[in-house]
mmCIF file of C-alpha atoms in Angstrom:
data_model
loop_
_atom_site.group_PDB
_atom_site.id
_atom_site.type_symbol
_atom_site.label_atom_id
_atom_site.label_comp_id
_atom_site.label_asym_id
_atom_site.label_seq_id
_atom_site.Cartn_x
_atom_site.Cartn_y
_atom_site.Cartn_z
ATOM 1 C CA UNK A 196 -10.753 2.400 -45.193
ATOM 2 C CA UNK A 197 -8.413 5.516 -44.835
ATOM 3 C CA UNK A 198 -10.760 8.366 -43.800
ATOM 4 C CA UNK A 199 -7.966 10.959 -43.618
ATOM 5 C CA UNK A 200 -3.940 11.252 -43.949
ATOM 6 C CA UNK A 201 -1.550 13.761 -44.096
ATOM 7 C CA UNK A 202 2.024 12.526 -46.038
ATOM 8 C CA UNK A 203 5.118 14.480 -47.076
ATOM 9 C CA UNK A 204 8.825 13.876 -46.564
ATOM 10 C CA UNK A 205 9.238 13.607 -42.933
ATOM 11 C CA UNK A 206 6.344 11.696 -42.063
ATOM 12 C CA UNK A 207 3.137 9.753 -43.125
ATOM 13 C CA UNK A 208 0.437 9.362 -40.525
ATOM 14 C CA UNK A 209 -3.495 7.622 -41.394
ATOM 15 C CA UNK A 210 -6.862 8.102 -40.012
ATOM 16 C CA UNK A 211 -8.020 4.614 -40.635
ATOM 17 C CA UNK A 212 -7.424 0.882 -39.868
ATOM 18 C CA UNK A 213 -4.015 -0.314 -39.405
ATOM 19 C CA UNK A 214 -4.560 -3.433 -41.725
ATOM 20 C CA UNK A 215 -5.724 -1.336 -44.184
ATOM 21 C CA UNK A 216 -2.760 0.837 -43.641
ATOM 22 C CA UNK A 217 -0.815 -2.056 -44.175
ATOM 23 C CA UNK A 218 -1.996 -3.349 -46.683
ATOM 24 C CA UNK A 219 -0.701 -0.664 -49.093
ATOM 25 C CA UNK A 220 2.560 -0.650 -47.566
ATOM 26 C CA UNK A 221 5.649 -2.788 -49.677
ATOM 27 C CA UNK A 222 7.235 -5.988 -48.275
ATOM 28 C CA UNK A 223 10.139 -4.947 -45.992
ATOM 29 C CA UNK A 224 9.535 -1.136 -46.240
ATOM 30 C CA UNK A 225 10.014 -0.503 -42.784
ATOM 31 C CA UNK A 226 12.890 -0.055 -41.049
ATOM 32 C CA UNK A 227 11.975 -0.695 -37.056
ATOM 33 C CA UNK A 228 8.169 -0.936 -35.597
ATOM 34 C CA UNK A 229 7.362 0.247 -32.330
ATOM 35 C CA UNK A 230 3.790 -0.241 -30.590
ATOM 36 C CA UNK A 231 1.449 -0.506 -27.961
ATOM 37 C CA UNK A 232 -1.259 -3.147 -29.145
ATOM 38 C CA UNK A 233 -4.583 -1.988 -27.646
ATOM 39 C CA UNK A 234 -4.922 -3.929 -24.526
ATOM 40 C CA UNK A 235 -7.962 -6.072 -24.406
ATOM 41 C CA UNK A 236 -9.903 -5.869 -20.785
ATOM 42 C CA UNK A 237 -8.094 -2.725 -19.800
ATOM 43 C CA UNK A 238 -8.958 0.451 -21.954
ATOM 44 C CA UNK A 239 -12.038 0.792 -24.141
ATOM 45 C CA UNK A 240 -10.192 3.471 -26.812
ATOM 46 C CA UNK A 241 -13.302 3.904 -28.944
ATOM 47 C CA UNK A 242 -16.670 2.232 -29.493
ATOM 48 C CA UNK A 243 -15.560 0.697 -33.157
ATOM 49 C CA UNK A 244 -16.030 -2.634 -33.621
ATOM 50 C CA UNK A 245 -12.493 -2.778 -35.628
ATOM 51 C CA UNK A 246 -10.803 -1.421 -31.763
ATOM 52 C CA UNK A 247 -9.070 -4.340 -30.903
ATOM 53 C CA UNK A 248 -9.610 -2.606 -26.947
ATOM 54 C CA UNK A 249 -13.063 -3.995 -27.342
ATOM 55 C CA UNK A 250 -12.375 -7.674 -27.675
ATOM 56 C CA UNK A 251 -12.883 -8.921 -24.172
ATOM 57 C CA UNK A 252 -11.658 -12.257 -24.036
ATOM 58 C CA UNK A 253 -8.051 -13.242 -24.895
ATOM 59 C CA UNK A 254 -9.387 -15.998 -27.521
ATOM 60 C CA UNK A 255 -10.749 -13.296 -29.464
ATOM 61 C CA UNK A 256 -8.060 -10.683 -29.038
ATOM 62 C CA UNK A 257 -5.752 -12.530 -30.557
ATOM 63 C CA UNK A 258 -7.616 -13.975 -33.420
ATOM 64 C CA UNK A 259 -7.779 -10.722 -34.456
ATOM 65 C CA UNK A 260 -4.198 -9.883 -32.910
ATOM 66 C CA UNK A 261 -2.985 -12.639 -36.122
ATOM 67 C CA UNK A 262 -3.982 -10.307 -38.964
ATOM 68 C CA UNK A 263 -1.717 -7.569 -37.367
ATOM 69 C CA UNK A 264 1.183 -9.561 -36.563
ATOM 70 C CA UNK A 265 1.179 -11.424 -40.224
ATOM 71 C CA UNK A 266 1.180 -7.736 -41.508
ATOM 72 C CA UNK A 267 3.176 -6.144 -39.191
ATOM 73 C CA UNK A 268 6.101 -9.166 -40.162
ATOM 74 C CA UNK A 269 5.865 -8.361 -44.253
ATOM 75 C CA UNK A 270 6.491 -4.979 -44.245
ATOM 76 C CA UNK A 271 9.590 -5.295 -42.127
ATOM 77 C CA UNK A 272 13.045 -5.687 -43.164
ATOM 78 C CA UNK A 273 15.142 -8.599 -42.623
ATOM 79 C CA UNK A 274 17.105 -8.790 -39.127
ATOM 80 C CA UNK A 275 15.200 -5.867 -37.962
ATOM 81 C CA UNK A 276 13.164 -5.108 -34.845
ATOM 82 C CA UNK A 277 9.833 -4.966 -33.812
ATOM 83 C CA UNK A 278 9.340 -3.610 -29.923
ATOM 84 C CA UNK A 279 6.560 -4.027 -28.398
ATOM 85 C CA UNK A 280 4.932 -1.808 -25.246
ATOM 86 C CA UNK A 281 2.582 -4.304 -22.952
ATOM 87 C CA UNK A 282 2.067 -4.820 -19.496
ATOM 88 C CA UNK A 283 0.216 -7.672 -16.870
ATOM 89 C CA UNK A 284 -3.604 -7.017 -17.152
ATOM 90 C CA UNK A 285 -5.171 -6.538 -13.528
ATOM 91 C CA UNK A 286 -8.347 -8.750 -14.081
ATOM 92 C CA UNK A 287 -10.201 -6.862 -10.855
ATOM 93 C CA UNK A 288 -9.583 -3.637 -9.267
ATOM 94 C CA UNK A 289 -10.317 -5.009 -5.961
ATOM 95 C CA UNK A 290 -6.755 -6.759 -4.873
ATOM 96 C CA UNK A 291 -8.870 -10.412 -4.812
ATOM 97 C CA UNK A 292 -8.583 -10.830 -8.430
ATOM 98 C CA UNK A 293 -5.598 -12.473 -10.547
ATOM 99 C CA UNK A 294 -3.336 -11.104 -13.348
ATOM 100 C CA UNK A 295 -3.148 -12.167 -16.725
ATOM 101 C CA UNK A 296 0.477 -12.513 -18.365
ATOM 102 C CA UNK A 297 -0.293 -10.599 -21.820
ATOM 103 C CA UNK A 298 3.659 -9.777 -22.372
ATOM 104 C CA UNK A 299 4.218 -13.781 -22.100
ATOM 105 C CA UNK A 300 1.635 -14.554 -24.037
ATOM 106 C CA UNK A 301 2.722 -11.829 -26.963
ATOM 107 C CA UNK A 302 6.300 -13.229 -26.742
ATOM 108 C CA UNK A 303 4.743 -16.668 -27.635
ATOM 109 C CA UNK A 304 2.518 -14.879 -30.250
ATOM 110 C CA UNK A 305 4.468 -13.172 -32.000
ATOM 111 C CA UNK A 306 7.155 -16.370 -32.159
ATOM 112 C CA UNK A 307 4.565 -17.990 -33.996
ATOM 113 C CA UNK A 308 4.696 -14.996 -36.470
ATOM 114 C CA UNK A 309 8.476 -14.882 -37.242
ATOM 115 C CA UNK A 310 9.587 -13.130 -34.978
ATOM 116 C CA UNK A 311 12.263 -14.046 -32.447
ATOM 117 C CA UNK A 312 12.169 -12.909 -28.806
ATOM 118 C CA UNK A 313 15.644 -11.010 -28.114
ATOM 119 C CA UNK A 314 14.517 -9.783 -24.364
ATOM 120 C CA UNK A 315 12.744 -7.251 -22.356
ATOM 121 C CA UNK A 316 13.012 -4.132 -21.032
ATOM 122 C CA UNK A 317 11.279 -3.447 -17.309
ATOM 123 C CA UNK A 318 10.034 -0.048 -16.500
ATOM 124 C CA UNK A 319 9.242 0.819 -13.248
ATOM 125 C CA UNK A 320 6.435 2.688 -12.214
ATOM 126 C CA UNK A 321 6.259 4.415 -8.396
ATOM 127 C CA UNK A 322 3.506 2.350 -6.531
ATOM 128 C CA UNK A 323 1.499 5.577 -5.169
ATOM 129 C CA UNK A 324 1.562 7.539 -8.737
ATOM 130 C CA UNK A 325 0.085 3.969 -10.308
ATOM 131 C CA UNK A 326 -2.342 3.311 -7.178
ATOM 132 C CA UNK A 327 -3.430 7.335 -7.557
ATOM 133 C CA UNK A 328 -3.624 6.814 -11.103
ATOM 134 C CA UNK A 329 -5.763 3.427 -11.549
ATOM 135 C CA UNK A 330 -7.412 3.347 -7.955
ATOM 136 C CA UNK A 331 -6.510 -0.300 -7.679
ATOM 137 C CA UNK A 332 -7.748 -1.394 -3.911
ATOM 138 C CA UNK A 333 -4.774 -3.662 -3.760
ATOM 139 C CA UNK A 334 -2.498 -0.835 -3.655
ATOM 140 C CA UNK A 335 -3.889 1.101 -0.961
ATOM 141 C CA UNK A 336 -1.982 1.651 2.199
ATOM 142 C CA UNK A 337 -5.023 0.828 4.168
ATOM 143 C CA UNK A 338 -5.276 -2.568 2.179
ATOM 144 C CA UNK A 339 -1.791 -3.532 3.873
ATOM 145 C CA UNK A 340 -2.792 -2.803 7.495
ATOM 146 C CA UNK A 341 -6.249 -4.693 6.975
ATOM 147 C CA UNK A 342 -5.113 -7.592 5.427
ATOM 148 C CA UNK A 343 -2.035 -7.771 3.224
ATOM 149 C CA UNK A 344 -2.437 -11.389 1.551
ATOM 150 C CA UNK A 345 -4.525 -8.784 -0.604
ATOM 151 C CA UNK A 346 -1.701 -5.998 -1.443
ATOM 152 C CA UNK A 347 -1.256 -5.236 -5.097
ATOM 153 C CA UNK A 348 1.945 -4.731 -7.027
ATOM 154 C CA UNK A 349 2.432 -1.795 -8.786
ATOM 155 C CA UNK A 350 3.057 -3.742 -12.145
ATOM 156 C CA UNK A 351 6.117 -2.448 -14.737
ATOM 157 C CA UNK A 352 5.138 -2.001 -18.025
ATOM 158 C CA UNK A 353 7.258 -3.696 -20.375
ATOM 159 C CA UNK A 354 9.262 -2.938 -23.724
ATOM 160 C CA UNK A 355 9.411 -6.340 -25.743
ATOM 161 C CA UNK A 356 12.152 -6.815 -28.171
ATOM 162 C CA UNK A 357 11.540 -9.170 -31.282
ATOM 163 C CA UNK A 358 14.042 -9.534 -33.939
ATOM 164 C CA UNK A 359 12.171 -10.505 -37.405
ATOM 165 C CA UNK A 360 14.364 -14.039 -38.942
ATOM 166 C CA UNK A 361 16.889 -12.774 -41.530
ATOM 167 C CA UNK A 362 20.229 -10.919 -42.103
ATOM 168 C CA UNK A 363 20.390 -6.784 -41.237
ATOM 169 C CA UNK A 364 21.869 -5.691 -44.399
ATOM 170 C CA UNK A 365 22.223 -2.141 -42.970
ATOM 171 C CA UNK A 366 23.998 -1.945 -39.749
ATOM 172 C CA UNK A 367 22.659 0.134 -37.099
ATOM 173 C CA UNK A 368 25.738 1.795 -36.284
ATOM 174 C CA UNK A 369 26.818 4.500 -33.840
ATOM 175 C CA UNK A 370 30.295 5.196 -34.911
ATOM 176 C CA UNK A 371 30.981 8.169 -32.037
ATOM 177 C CA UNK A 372 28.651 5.961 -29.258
ATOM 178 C CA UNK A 373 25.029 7.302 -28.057
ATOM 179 C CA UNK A 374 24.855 11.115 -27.843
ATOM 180 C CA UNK A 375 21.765 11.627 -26.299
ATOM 181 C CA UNK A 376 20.130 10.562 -23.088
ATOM 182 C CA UNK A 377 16.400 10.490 -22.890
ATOM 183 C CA UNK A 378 15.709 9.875 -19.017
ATOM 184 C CA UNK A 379 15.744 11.304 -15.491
ATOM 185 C CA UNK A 380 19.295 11.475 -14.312
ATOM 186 C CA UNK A 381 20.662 14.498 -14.909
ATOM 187 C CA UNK A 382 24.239 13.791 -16.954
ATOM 188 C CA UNK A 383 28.040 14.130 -14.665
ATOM 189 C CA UNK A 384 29.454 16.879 -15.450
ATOM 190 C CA UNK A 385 32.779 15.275 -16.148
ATOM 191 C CA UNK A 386 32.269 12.891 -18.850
ATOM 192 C CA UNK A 387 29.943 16.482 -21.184
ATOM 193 C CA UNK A 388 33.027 16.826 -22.761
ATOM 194 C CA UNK A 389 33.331 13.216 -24.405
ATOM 195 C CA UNK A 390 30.389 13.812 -26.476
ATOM 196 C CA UNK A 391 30.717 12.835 -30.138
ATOM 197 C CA UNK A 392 33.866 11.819 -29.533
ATOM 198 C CA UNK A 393 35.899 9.922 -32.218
ATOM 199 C CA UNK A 394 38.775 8.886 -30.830
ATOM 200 C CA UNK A 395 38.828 5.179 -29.129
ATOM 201 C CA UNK A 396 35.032 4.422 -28.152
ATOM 202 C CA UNK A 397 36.458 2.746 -25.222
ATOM 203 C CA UNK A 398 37.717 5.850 -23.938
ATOM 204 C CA UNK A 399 33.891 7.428 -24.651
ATOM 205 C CA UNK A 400 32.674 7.953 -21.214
ATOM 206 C CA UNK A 401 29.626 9.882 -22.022
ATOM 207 C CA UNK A 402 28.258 6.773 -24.599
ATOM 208 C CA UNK A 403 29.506 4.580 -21.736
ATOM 209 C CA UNK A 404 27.375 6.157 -19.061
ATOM 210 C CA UNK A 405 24.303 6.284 -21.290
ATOM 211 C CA UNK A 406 25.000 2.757 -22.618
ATOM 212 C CA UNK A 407 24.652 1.347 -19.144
ATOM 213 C CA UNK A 408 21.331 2.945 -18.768
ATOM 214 C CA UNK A 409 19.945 1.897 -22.136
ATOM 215 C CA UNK A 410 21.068 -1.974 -22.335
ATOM 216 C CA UNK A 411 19.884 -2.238 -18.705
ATOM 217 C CA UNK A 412 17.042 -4.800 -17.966
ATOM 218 C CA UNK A 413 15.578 -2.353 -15.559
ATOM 219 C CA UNK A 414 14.621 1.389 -16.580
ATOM 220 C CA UNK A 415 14.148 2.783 -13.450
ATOM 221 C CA UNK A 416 14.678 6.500 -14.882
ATOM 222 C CA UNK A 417 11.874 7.063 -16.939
ATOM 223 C CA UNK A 418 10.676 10.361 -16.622
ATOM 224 C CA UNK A 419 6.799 10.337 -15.825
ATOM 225 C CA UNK A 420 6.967 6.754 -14.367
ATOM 226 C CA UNK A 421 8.079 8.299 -11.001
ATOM 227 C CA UNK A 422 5.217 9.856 -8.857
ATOM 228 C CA UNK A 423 7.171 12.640 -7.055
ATOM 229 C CA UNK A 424 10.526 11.967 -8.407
ATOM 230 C CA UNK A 425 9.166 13.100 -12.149
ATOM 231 C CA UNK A 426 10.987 15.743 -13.380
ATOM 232 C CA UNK A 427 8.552 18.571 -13.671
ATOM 233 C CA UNK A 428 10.258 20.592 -16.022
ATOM 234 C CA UNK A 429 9.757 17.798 -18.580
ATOM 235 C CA UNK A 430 6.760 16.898 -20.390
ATOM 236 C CA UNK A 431 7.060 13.221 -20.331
ATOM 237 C CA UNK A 432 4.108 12.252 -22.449
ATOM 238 C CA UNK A 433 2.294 14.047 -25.705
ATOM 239 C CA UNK A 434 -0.961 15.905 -24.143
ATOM 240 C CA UNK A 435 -4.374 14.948 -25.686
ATOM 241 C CA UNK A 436 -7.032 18.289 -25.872
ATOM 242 C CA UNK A 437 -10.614 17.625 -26.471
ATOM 243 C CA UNK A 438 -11.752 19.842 -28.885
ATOM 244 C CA UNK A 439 -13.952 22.646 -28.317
ATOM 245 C CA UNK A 440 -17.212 21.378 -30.163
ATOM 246 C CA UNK A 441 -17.222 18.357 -27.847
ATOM 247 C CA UNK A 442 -17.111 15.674 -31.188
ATOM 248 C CA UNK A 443 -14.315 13.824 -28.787
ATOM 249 C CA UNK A 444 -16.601 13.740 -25.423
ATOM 250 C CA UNK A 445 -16.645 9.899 -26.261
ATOM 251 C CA UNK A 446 -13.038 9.305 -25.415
ATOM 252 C CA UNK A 447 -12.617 7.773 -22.282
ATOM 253 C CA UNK A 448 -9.244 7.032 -21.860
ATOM 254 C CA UNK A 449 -5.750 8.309 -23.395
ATOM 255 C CA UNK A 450 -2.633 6.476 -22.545
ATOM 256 C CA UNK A 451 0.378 7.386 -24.790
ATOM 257 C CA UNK A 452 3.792 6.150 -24.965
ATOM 258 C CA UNK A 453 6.384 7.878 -22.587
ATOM 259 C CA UNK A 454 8.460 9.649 -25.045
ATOM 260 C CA UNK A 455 11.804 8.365 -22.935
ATOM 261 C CA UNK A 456 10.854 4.770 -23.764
ATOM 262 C CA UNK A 457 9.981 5.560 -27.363
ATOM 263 C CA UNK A 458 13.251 7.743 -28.030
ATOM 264 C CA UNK A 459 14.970 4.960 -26.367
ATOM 265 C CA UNK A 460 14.344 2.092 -28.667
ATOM 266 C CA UNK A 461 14.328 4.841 -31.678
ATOM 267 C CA UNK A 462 17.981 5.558 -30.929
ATOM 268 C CA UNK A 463 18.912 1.951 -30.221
ATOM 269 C CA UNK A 464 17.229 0.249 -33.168
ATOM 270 C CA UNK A 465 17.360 2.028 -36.114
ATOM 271 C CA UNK A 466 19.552 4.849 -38.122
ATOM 272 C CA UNK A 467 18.905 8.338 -38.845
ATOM 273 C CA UNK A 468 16.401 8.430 -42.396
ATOM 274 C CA UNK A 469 15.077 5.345 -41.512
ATOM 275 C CA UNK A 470 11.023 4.613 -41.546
ATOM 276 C CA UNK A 471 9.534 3.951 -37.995
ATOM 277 C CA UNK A 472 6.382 2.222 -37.773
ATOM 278 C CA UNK A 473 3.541 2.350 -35.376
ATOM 279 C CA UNK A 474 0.371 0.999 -36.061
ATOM 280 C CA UNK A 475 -1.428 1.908 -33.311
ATOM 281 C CA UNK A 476 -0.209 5.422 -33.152
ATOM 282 C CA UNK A 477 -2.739 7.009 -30.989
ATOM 283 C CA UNK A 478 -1.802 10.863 -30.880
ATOM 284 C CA UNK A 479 1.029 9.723 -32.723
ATOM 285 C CA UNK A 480 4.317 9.864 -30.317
ATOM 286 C CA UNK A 481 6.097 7.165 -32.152
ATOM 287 C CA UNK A 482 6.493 9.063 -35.282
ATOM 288 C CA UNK A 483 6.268 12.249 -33.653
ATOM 289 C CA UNK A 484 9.059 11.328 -31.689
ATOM 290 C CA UNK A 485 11.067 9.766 -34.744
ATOM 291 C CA UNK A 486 11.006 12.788 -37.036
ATOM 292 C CA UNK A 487 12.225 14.879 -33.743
ATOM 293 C CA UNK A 488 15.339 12.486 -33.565
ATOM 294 C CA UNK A 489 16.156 12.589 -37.610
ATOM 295 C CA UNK A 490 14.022 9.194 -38.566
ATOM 296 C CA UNK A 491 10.731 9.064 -40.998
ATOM 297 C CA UNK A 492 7.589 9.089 -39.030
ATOM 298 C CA UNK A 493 4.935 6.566 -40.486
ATOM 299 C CA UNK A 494 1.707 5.559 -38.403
ATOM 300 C CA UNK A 495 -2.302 4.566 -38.387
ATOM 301 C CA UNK A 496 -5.003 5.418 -36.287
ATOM 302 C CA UNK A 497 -8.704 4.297 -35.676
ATOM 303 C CA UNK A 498 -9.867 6.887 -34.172
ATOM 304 C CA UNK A 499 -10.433 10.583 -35.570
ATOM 305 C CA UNK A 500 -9.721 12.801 -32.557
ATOM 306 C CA UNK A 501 -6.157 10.856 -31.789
ATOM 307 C CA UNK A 502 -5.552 11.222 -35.463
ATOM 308 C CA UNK A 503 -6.023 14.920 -34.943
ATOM 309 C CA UNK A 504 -4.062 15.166 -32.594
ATOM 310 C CA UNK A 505 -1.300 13.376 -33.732
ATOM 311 C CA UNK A 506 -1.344 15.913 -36.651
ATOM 312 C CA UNK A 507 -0.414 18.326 -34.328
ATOM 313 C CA UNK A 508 2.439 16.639 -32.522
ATOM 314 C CA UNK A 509 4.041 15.631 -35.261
ATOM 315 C CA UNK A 510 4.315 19.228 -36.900
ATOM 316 C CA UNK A 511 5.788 20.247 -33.483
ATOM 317 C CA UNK A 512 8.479 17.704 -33.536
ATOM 318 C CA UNK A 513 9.653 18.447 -36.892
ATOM 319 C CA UNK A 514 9.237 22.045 -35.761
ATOM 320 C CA UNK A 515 11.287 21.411 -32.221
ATOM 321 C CA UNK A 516 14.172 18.149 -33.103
ATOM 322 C CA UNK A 517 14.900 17.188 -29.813
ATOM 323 C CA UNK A 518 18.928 17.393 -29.903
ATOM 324 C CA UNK A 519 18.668 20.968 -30.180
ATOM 325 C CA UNK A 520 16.632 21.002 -27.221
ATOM 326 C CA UNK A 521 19.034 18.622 -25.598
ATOM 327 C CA UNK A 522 22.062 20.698 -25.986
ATOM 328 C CA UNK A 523 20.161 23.739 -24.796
ATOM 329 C CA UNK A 524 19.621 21.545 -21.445
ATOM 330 C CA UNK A 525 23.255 19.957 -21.045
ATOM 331 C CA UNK A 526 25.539 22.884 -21.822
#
């Protein structure tokens, strides 16, 4: 059931389950889906029993995981991509405990559901900002000079690319290269003026330099992944604000997309006035973050006070695109 929704020509965003969503969307409607499936064992996002963050054993998880996937594979276009945002689940906070390999075990999910596995991003996360931010034991200094057989890794989170079986009838084409960097690096001076250019890509060193950043396996210059190296001036994820009555006092954890990762595989994997997809949009970055880059913003949400939220962000982006903002930044 769809307990709220605001829709008009730039985006469509739900209050309600995402199968539900889903279920009133067309076969191959959507142009590229994006997510961050609700991790089980890691973050309880709600207390509804539809919350797939409250299924605690992997058996169960993706039972339920199926219905999503099945969906999430009709509405998609032919030859186009689905990415999805996962990391290794830490079973126990103390450093004695094992990991459990959810992005392997999506790739071999979502294989079973039509979808083929075209690689993986890594994105690498500063091992004091994770250890201050998830007080794992393992990664404590302290744990080292005791007894290091017990030191943690600061685990990447990981951006999954799956291509759905079929031909791409609409190229996703950059005919002037990439003109716009979403990371940490700030841009060389001397290739500014070979943006847009038309002339012989080859000779398009600004693409060229922000090429090599994108296709790398490794994103080691996402901003607010980087403890003291984050660039402060940037806000590298969407804030979430209790309201003032206290109805949201339940929520007891918020973990949104970096908006470098998400404007990433936007620009990468789809063209401008195309539909992006998320699901499980949380406060909504994914099609916050499309309509601010030119794209069609269309997501669902469980839970009321992200759904709020996301209202707000995504009036903001349409408000603030983000190339304007990026021009005001390079030149």
């Amino acid at each position: 059931m769809v307990k709220n929704q605001v829709v008009n020509e730039h985006y469509a965003i739900y209050n309600g389950d995402a199968n539900d969503v889903m279920d009133g969307m067309q076969d191959g409607s959507v142009d590229l889906e994006i997510y961050s499936p609700a991790f089980f064992g890691l973050y309880n996002y709600s207390s509804d029993p539809r919350d797939l963050s409250n299924f605690f054993d992997k058996e169960t998880f993706f039972d339920h995981y199926s219905f999503f996937s099945r969906n999430l594979n009709r509405i998609l276009k032919p030859g186009r991509c689905c990415l999805v945002h996962v990391c290794d689940i830490l079973l126990d906070n103390s450093g004695k405990g094992s990991v459990y390999d959810l992005p392997g075990a999506i790739i071999r999910h979502k294989e079973e559901h039509g979808f083929k596995y075209m690689g993986r991003h890594t994105i690498w996360k500063e091992p004091l900002w994770v250890r201050n931010r998830v007080m794992a034991k393992g990664l404590a200094h302290k744990t080292i000079v005791d007894d290091s057989i017990f030191g943690s890794i600061a685990n990447a989170d990981y951006l999954l690319v799956f291509r759905k079986e079929g031909e791409n009838a609409v190229p996703v084409a950059h005919p002037t290269g990439f003109d716009y960097y979403a990371g940490a690096e700030e841009l060389p001076k001397d290739i500014l003026k070979y943006k847009g250019f038309s002339g012989d890509q080859k000779q398009n060193r600004y693409s060229h330099w922000i090429w090599r950043r994108y296709a790398s396996s490794v994103w080691d210059d996402i901003r607010g992944c980087q403890g003291q190296y984050e660039d402060k001036k940037h806000e590298s994820v969407f804030p979430f604000q209790h309201s003032n009555d206290g109805s949201d006092q339940e929520e007891k954890h918020v973990h949104p997309f970096h908006k470098d990762v998400v404007d990433r595989g936007i620009i990468m994997r789809s063209n401008p006035g195309e539909i992006v997809f998320d699901p499980f949009g949380g406060i909504m970055t994914v099609p916050a973050r499309a309509v601010a880059l030119g794209r069609k913003g269309v997501g669902s949400e469980l839970k009321e006070a992200y759904f709020n939220q996301g209202v707000i962000n995504c009036q903001n982006a349409l408000e603030h695109p983000v190339y304007s903002k990026q021009m005001e930044m390079q030149f």
